[in-house]
Short mmCIF file of C-alpha atoms and ligand atoms in Angstrom, two decimals:
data_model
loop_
_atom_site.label_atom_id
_atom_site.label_comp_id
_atom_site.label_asym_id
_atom_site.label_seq_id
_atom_site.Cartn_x
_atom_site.Cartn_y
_atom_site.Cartn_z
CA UNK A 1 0.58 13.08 1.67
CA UNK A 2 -1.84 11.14 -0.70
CA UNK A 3 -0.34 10.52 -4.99
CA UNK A 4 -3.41 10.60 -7.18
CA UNK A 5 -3.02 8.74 -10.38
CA UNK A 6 -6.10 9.61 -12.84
CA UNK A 7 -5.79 6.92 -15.21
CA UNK A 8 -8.55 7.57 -17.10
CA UNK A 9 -11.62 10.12 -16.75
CA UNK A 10 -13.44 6.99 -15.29
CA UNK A 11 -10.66 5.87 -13.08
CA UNK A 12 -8.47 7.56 -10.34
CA UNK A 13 -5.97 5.85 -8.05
CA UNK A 14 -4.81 7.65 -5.20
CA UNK A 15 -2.14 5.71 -3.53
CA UNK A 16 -2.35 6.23 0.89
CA UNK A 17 1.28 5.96 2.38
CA UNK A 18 1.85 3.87 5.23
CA UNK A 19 1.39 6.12 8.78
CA UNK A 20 4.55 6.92 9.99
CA UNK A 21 4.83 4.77 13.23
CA UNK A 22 3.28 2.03 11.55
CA UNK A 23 5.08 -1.57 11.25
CA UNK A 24 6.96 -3.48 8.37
CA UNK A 25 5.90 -6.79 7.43
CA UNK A 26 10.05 -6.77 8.40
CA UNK A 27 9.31 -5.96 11.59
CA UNK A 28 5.87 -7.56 12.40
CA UNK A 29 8.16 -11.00 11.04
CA UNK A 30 10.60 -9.95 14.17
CA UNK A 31 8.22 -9.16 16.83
CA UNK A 32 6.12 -12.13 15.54
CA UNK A 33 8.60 -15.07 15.88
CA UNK A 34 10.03 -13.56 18.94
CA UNK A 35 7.00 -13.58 20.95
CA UNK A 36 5.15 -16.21 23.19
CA UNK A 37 3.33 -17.96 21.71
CA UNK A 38 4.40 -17.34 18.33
CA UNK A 39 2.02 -15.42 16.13
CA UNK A 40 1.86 -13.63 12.55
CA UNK A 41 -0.77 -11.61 10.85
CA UNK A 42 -2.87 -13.21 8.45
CA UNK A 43 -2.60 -10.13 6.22
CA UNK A 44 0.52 -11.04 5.49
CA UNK A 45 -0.70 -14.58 3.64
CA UNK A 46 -1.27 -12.00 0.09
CA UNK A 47 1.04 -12.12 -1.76
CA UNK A 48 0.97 -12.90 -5.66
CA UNK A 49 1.02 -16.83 -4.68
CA UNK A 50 -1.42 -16.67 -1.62
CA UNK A 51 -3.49 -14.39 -3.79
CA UNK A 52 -3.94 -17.11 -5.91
CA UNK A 53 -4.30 -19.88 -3.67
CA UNK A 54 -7.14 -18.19 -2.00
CA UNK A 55 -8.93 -17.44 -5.05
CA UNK A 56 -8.41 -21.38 -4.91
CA UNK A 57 -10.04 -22.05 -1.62
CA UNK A 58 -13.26 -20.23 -2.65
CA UNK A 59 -13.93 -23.01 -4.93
CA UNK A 60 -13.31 -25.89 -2.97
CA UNK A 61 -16.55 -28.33 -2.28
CA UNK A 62 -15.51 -27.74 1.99
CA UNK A 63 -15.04 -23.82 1.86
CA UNK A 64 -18.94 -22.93 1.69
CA UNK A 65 -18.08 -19.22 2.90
CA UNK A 66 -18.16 -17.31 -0.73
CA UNK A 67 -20.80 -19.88 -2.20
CA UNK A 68 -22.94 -18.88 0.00
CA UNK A 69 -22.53 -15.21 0.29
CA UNK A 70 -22.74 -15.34 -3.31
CA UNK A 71 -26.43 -17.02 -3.24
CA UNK A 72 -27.70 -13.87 -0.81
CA UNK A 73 -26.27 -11.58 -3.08
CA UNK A 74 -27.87 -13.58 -6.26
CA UNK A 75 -30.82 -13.31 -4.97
CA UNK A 76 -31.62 -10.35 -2.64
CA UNK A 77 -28.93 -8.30 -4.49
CA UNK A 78 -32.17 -6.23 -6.36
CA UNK A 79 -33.10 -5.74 -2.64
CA UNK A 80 -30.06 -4.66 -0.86
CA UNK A 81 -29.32 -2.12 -3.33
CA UNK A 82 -32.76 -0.43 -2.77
CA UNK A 83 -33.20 -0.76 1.28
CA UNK A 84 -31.83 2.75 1.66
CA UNK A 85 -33.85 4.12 -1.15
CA UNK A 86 -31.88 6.96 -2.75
CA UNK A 87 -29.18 6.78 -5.76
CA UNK A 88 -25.99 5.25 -3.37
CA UNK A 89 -22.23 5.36 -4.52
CA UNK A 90 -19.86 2.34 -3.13
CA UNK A 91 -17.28 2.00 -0.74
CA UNK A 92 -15.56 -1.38 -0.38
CA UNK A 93 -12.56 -2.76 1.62
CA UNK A 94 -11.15 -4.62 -0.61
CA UNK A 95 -10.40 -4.62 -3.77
CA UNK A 96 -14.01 -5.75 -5.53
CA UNK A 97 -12.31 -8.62 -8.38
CA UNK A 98 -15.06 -10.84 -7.53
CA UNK A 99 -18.07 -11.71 -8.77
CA UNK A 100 -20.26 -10.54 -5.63
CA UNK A 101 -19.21 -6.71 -6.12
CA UNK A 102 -20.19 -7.11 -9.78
CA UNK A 103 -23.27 -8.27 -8.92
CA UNK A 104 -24.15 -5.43 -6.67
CA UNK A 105 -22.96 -2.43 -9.09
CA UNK A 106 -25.06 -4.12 -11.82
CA UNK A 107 -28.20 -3.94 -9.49
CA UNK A 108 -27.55 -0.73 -8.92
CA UNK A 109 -26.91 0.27 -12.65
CA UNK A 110 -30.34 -1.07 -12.89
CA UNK A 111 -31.91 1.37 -10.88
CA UNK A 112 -29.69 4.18 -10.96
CA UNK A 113 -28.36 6.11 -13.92
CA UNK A 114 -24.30 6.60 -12.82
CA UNK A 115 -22.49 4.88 -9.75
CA UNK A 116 -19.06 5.87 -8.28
CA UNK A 117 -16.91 2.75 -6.65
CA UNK A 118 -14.45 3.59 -4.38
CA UNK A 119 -12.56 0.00 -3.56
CA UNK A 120 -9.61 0.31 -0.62
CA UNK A 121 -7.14 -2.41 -1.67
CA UNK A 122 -3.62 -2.62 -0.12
CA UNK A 123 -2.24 -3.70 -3.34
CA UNK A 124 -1.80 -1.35 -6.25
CA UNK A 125 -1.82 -4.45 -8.62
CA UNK A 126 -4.84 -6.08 -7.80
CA UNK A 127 -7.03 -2.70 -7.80
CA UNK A 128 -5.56 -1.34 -10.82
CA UNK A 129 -6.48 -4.50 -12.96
CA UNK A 130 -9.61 -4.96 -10.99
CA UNK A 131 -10.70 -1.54 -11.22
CA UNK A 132 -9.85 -1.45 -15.06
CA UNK A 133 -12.05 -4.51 -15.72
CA UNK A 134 -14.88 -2.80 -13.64
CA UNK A 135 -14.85 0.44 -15.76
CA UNK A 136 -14.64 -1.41 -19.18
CA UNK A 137 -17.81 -3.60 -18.03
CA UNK A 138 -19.82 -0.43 -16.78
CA UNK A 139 -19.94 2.21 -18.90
CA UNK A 140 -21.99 3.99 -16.31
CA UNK A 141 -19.79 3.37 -13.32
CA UNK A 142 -16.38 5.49 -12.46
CA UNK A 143 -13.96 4.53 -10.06
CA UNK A 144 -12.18 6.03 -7.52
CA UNK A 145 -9.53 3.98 -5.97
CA UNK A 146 -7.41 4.14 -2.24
CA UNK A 147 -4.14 1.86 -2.48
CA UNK A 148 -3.05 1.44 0.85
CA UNK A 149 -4.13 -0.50 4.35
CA UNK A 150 -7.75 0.17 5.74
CA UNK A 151 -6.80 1.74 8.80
CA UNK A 152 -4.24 4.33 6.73
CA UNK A 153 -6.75 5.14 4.17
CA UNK A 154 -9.78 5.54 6.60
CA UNK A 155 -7.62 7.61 8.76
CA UNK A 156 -6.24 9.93 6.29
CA UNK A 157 -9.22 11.80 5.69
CA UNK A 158 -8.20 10.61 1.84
CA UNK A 159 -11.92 9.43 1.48
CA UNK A 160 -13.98 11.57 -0.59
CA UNK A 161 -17.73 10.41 -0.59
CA UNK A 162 -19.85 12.90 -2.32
CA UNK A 163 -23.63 10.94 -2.51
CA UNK A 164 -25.34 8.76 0.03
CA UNK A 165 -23.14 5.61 0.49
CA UNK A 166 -23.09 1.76 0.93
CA UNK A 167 -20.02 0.87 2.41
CA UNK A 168 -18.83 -2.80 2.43
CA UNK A 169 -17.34 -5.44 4.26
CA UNK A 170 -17.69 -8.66 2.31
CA UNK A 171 -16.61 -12.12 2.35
CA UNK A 172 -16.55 -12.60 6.21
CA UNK A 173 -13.29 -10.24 6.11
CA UNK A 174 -14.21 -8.97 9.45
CA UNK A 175 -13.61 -12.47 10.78
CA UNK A 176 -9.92 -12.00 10.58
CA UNK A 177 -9.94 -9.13 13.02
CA UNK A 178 -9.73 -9.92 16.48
CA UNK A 179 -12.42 -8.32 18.27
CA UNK A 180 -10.75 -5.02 19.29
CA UNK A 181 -9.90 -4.42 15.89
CA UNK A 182 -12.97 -5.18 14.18
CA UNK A 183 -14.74 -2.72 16.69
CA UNK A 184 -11.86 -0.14 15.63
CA UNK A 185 -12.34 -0.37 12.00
CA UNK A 186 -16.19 -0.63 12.08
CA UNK A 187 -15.48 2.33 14.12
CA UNK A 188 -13.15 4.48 11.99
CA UNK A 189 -15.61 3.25 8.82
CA UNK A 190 -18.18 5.10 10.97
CA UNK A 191 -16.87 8.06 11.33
CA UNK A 192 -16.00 8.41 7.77
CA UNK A 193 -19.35 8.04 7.24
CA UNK A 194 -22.53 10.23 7.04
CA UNK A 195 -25.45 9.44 9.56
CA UNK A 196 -27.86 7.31 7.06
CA UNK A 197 -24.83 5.49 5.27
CA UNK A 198 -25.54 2.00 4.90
CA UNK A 199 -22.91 -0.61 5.47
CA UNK A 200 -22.74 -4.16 4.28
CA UNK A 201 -21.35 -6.58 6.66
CA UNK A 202 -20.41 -10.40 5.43
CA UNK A 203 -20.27 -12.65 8.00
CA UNK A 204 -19.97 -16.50 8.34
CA UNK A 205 -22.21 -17.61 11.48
CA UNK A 206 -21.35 -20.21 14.30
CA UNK A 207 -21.78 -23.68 13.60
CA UNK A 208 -20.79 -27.03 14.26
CA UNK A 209 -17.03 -27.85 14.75
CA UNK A 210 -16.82 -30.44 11.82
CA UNK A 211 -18.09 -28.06 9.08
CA UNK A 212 -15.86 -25.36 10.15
CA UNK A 213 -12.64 -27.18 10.50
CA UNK A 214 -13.07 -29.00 7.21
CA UNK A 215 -13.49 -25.37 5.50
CA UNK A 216 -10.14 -24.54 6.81
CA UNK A 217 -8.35 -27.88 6.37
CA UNK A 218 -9.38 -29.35 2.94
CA UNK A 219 -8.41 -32.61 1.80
CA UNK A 220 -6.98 -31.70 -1.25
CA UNK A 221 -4.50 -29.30 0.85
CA UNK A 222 -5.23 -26.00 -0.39
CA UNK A 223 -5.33 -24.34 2.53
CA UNK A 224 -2.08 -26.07 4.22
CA UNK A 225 -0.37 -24.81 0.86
CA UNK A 226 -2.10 -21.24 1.48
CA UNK A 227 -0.89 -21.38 5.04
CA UNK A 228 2.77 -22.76 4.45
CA UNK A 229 3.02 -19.78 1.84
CA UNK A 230 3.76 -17.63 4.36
CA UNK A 231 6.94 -19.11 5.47
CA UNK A 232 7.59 -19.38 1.99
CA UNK A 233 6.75 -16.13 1.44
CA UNK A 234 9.38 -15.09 3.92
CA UNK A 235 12.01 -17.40 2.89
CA UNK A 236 11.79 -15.24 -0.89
CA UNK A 237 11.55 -12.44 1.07
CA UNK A 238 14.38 -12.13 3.42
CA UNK A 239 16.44 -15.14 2.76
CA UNK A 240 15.32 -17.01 5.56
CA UNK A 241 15.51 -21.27 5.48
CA UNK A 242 12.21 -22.35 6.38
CA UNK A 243 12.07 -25.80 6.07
CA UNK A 244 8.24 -26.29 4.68
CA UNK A 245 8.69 -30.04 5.13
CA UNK A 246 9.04 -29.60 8.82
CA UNK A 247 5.51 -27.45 9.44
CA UNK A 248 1.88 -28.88 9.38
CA UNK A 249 -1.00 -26.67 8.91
CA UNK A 250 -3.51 -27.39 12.04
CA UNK A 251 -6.70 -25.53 11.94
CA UNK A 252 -8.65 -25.55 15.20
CA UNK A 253 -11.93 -24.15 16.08
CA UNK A 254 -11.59 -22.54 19.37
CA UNK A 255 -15.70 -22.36 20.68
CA UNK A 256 -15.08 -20.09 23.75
CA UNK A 257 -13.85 -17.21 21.32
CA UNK A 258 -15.86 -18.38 18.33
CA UNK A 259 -12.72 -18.35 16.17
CA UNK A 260 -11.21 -21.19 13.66
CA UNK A 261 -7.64 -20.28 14.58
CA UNK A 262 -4.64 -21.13 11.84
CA UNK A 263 -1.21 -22.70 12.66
CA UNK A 264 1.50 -24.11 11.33
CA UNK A 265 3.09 -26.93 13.75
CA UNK A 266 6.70 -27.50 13.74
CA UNK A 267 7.24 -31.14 13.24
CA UNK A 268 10.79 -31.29 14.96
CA UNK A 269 12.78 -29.05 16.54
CA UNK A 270 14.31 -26.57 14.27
CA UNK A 271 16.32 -23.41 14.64
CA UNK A 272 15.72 -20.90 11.48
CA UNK A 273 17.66 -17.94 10.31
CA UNK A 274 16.12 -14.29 8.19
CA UNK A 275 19.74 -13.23 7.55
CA UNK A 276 18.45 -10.05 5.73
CA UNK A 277 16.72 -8.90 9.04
CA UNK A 278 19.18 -10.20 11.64
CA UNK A 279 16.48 -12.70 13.51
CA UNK A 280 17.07 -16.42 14.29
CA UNK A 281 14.10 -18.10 16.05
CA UNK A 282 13.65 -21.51 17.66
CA UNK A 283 11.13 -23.84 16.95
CA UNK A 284 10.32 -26.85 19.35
CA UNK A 285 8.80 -29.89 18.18
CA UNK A 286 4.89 -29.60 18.51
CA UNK A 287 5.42 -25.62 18.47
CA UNK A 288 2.79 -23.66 16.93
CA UNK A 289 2.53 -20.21 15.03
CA UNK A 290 -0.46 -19.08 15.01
CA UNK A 291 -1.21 -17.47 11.74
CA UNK A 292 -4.77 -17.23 11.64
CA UNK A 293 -7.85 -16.00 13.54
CA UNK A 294 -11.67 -16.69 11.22
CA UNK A 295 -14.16 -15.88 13.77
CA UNK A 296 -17.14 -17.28 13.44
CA UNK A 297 -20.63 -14.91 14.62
CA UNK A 298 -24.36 -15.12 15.80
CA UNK A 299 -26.85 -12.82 14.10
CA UNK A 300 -27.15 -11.14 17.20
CA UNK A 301 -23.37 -10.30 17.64
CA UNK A 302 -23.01 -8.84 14.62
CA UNK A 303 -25.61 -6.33 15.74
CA UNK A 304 -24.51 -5.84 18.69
CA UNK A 305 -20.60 -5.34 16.69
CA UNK A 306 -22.57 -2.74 14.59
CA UNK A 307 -24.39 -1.11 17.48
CA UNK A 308 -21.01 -0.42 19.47
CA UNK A 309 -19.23 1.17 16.27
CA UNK A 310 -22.48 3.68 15.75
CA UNK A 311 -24.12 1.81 13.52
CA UNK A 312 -28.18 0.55 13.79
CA UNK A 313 -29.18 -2.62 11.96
CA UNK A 314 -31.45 -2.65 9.33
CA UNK A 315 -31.47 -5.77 8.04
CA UNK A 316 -30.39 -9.19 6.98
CA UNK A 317 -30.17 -12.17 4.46
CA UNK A 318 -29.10 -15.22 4.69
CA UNK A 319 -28.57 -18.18 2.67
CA UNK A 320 -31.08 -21.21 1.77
CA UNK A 321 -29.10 -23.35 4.86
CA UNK A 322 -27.93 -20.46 6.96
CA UNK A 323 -24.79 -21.36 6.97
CA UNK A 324 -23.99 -17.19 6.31
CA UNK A 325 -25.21 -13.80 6.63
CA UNK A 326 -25.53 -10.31 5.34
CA UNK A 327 -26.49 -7.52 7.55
CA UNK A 328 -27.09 -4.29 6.37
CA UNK A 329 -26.23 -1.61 9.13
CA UNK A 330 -26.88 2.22 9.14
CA UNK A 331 -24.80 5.05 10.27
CA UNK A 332 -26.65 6.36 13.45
CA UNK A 333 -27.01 10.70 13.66
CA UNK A 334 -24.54 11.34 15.88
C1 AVI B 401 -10.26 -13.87 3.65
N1 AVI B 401 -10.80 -14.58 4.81
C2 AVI B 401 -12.14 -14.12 5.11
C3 AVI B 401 -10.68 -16.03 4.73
C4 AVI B 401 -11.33 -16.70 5.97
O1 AVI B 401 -12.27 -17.46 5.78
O2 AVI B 401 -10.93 -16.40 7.10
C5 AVI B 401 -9.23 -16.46 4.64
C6 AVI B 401 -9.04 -17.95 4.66
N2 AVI B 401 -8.19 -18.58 5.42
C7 AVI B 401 -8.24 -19.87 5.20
N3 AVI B 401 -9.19 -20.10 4.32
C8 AVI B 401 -9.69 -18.90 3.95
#
């Protein structure tokens, strides 16, 4: 059962509720700190504070990643908009604040007399006040929001995509999937999808150790604070005592799974309670929770991600020092 909000005859929000089966950030906490070696899902790092934080790390001089999608999408944006040649509509997972989605509905405005944006955001919030902004810039654009998480909202059959679509996958988002869930969303995106459907993939490419472990462990500490929200975040949020003084953010890139991986290191030994969810866990000292996976991708693998999803390449950008890459990939007939 979808709730559709029309806020305004430019703007719908149809809120997707969580599939029944599916876990709690409650329980996902649980299952998290109770397993070997202890792991949580980076999803869970969005909160108002490590909303803001990230929006943060974008800027910093070490985290290249959205300076340099931004460049492709400066300057190929007029192309990408007209490789599939026909008036398109927009999909995007995620919730399209920044300045990259902007730029790619203005292209299109530019060559296209209306354009419908359908952003899939898992909080309300952020699409509601990104959305607004977006219809109030564009008189020519209407927007149909999905509030809840990808795999709900792709799997509902809540979707509605009436004209030839671009769907997209920006900001190297698909790097936080590990690889049998990026192959089941690309997937489920397919299949929502009609054969000829474009889709834009983001990706940050493999390089050497130094550059990527810098863009996940700043010197001014950004990302330690964005990591050691989390425990914060569950300290507000079920009472537990973190002690944030006792964990050091360690990012790592692992070069056998092409991944920076995340974690926050327990400095001592520490035992911490989440009274309002009945867990205790034990830290020892040197323990890590892994709260992160970036992977990191060769041109070729991201065609070959494409190809196994249904999807045929078509082509691809990349910035002045390839340090990232666009790919736009095509919905095969099935
Ligand atoms: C959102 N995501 C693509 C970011 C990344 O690069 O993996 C999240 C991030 N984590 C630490 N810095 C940025």
């Amino acid at each position: 059962m979808t709730i559709n909000i029309a806020v305004s005859d430019r703007f719908e929000l149809i809120e997707v509720p969580r599939r029944s089966g599916a876990a709690s950030f409650a329980a996902d906490v649980a299952r998290g700190l109770g397993s070997k070696p202890k792991r949580l899902s980076s999803k869970y790092f969005y909160d108002e504070v490590g909303s803001a934080l990230f929006d943060a790390i974008t800027h910093l001089p070490e985290y290249y990643l959205t300076r340099a999608e931004t460049e492709i999408l400066s300057e190929w944006g007029w192309q990408i908009v007209r490789v599939l040649n026909e008036p398109l509509d927009f999909l995007e997972l995620g919730s399209g604040s920044a300045v990259k989605t902007r730029l790619l509905i203005g292209e299109a405005l530019r060559v296209q007399s209306r354009l419908r944006y359908s952003p899939i955001d898992i909080s309300t919030d952020a699409l509601r006040a990104s959305s607004m902004s977006l219809v109030e810039s564009y008189p020519a654009l209407s927007v149909r929001a999905y509030a809840g998480d990808y795999f709900d909202v792709l799997g509902s059959h809540a979707v509605r995509l009436e004209r030839k679509t671009l769907a997209m996958l920006m900001g190297s988002n698909i790097g936080n999937y590990e690889p049998h869930e990026a192959a089941r969303l690309l997937s489920l995106l397919g299949k929502g999808l009609r054969p000829g459907d474009g889709l834009l993939l983001g990706a940050d490419l493999k390089k050497d150790r130094e550059t990527l472990e810098r863009a996940y462990d700043d010197l001014a500490g950004v990302t330690s604070a964005f990591d050691l929200n989390l425990l914060a975040r569950i300290n507000r949020e079920f009472g537990a005592d973190f002690d944030l003084r006792n964990f050091r953010h360690v990012a790592s890139y692992d070069e056998a799974r092409g991944s920076v991986d995340s974690f926050l290191e327990a400095r001592e030994r520490a035992t911490v309670s989440l009274p309002s969810i009945g867990v205790r866990a034990t830290f020892e000292a040197g323990e890590r929770l892994h709260t992160e996976s970036s992977y990191k991708f060769t041109d070729a693998e991201i065609v070959a991600l494409g190809r196994a999803a249904g999807f045929g390449h078509k082509a691809a950008w990349h910035d002045h020092e390839r340090r990232f890459a666009v790919h736009l990939l095509v919905r095969d007939s099935a």
